[in-house]
C-alpha cells in the first residue's frame, strides 16, 4: 500500500472504507454510462499531487501570484498537447468542467438576448446548450432544433438552414450528450456561414474518439470553436477544454479568467497534460476504434435479442434504448434492475418523451469504460445477454442475485485501470 493510502486508512477510516467500496464497485461491475471512463494511473497520481496546493490565477507568464515556474510549464504543456492533438490554434485548459467551458464561450461572444441554435435536450442536446432550466437558457435566446424521427435520429439540414435564416443566430452549436449519430460538421458549418454565425461544436462525448482518429474533427471543416470535457472518451481528469482559432483566443481567455473563474485547478491541468500525451500514443487510436466497434456489436446483439434502439443503431460509442417499447418498463426501473446485477447505465429521456425526466422511457449505454478494461466484441455479446436476461421478464431477487454473480465473475477477467487489486 502506498503512503497516501496508508495515511488515509489510518487518518480517516470512514472515507477509506467508502473509497474501498467504490473501488470494489468499479472492479466487480460493468460501467456502461457512456460519459464515464477509467483514467490512467499516471493521471490519478498527478491529480493527487502537490500541484493541488498552488494558486495560479492568470495565464503562463502573466500570473497574479509568485512561484509559478512549474505551473507555467505544466499549463504550457497541456495547451501545446491539446492544440497538437485536436489540430487547432489555441487551447484554454482552465475550465473546471463542461458547464463553465460552454458558459465561457457564450459569455465571450454573446450579449444578453442573443440567439444560439442548439439541439433540443430530449433529442440529445445538453443542459448547457440552453435548456430553459439553465441560467444560460434564461440569459440568451436558445432556439432548439430536433432530429428527424424517420431519419434514424439524423438532422434535416434544409430545415436547419430555414430555421437559421429565420432566427439569425450568433452561434450555431452542434454536439450532443445522448445521440448515437455522428454530426455532419460540413453541413453545420454551411449553416453557420450562411447566417454569419460562429460554428461551435461541443464534442464532450466524442472528444477521445476524435483525438484517436476514429471520428471526424470539426476543425477539419473550418469550425471556429470546439469544446470538450476531458474525462469522458478522452480518459483524462475531470475538466474542460475550449479550443479555437487564434483570432478568438483573447476573447476566450478573458472569458474563462477573469470573466468566469478564479484560480484554475493546477492538479487537474497537470493531469490533463498527462492524459493528452497518452491520447497521442498509437495505442489510443486502437482504443478509439475499438470503442466504436464494441458499440456496434452491443447494438446488434441487443437488437437481435429484441431491444428497441431509439435510432435503430449507432455510429459512435453510445446507444439509447426505449425500454417502455421493448420491455414494458420505464428507464428508471431498467436502470435499477441493471444496477442489481452490477451493470451501470443511466435512465434517459428519448426524443419528445411523454414521460417525466426522473421516469423517462429510455436508458443510455456506451462502451468507452468497458473498452478501457480491454473488453472486445465477444464481451459485448455476453453483456447483451446479461442485460436481456435481466430486462425481458420480471425477475425474482434471487434470480437477479445469480445474474449479479455471473457479471462479477465475467468482470474478474478485466482489471479496471487504476483500481488496486482487491
Ligand atoms: N453528465 C454528462 C453526461 O452524462 O453526458 C454531461 O454533463
mmCIF file of N, CA, C and O in Angstrom, residues 145-148 151 153-162 188 191:
data_model
loop_
_atom_site.group_PDB
_atom_site.id
_atom_site.type_symbol
_atom_site.label_atom_id
_atom_site.label_comp_id
_atom_site.label_asym_id
_atom_site.label_seq_id
_atom_site.Cartn_x
_atom_site.Cartn_y
_atom_site.Cartn_z
ATOM 1 N N UNK A 145 -33.348 22.993 -32.207
ATOM 2 C CA UNK A 145 -33.706 22.139 -33.343
ATOM 3 C C UNK A 145 -33.756 20.685 -32.869
ATOM 4 O O UNK A 145 -33.293 20.377 -31.764
ATOM 5 N N UNK A 146 -34.310 19.831 -33.731
ATOM 6 C CA UNK A 146 -34.516 18.438 -33.330
ATOM 7 C C UNK A 146 -33.989 17.487 -34.402
ATOM 8 O O UNK A 146 -33.722 17.910 -35.525
ATOM 9 N N UNK A 147 -33.891 16.220 -34.021
ATOM 10 C CA UNK A 147 -33.548 15.198 -35.010
ATOM 11 C C UNK A 147 -34.839 14.758 -35.695
ATOM 12 O O UNK A 147 -35.932 15.082 -35.233
ATOM 13 N N UNK A 148 -34.684 14.000 -36.788
ATOM 14 C CA UNK A 148 -35.879 13.558 -37.516
ATOM 15 C C UNK A 148 -36.192 12.104 -37.177
ATOM 16 O O UNK A 148 -35.364 11.224 -37.409
ATOM 17 N N UNK A 151 -35.604 9.577 -39.803
ATOM 18 C CA UNK A 151 -34.269 9.559 -40.409
ATOM 19 C C UNK A 151 -33.242 8.992 -39.433
ATOM 20 O O UNK A 151 -32.103 9.445 -39.389
ATOM 21 N N UNK A 153 -32.643 9.375 -36.409
ATOM 22 C CA UNK A 153 -32.020 10.301 -35.464
ATOM 23 C C UNK A 153 -31.082 11.298 -36.101
ATOM 24 O O UNK A 153 -30.269 11.913 -35.416
ATOM 25 N N UNK A 154 -31.185 11.495 -37.429
ATOM 26 C CA UNK A 154 -30.298 12.475 -38.069
ATOM 27 C C UNK A 154 -31.032 13.820 -38.193
ATOM 28 O O UNK A 154 -32.249 13.901 -38.028
ATOM 29 N N UNK A 155 -30.235 14.863 -38.499
ATOM 30 C CA UNK A 155 -30.794 16.219 -38.566
ATOM 31 C C UNK A 155 -31.153 16.541 -40.025
ATOM 32 O O UNK A 155 -30.424 16.155 -40.941
ATOM 33 N N UNK A 156 -32.254 17.239 -40.223
ATOM 34 C CA UNK A 156 -32.631 17.689 -41.565
ATOM 35 C C UNK A 156 -31.999 19.068 -41.775
ATOM 36 O O UNK A 156 -32.438 20.061 -41.195
ATOM 37 N N UNK A 157 -30.962 19.125 -42.597
ATOM 38 C CA UNK A 157 -30.216 20.377 -42.730
ATOM 39 C C UNK A 157 -30.952 21.432 -43.567
ATOM 40 O O UNK A 157 -30.675 22.614 -43.427
ATOM 41 N N UNK A 158 -31.899 21.021 -44.425
ATOM 42 C CA UNK A 158 -32.698 22.041 -45.131
ATOM 43 C C UNK A 158 -33.545 22.798 -44.111
ATOM 44 O O UNK A 158 -33.663 24.022 -44.134
ATOM 45 N N UNK A 159 -34.128 22.015 -43.191
ATOM 46 C CA UNK A 159 -34.942 22.638 -42.135
ATOM 47 C C UNK A 159 -34.079 23.522 -41.238
ATOM 48 O O UNK A 159 -34.475 24.617 -40.839
ATOM 49 N N UNK A 160 -32.869 23.024 -40.914
ATOM 50 C CA UNK A 160 -31.988 23.794 -40.027
ATOM 51 C C UNK A 160 -31.582 25.107 -40.689
ATOM 52 O O UNK A 160 -31.527 26.164 -40.045
ATOM 53 N N UNK A 161 -31.337 25.040 -42.002
ATOM 54 C CA UNK A 161 -30.958 26.256 -42.728
ATOM 55 C C UNK A 161 -32.112 27.276 -42.674
ATOM 56 O O UNK A 161 -31.894 28.461 -42.420
ATOM 57 N N UNK A 162 -33.337 26.779 -42.864
ATOM 58 C CA UNK A 162 -34.507 27.691 -42.803
ATOM 59 C C UNK A 162 -34.609 28.327 -41.425
ATOM 60 O O UNK A 162 -34.835 29.535 -41.282
ATOM 61 N N UNK A 188 -23.222 21.589 -40.789
ATOM 62 C CA UNK A 188 -23.417 22.623 -39.747
ATOM 63 C C UNK A 188 -22.633 23.892 -40.105
ATOM 64 O O UNK A 188 -23.100 25.008 -39.919
ATOM 65 N N UNK A 191 -24.371 26.035 -42.598
ATOM 66 C CA UNK A 191 -25.483 26.799 -41.996
ATOM 67 C C UNK A 191 -24.915 28.027 -41.273
ATOM 68 O O UNK A 191 -25.410 29.154 -41.442
#
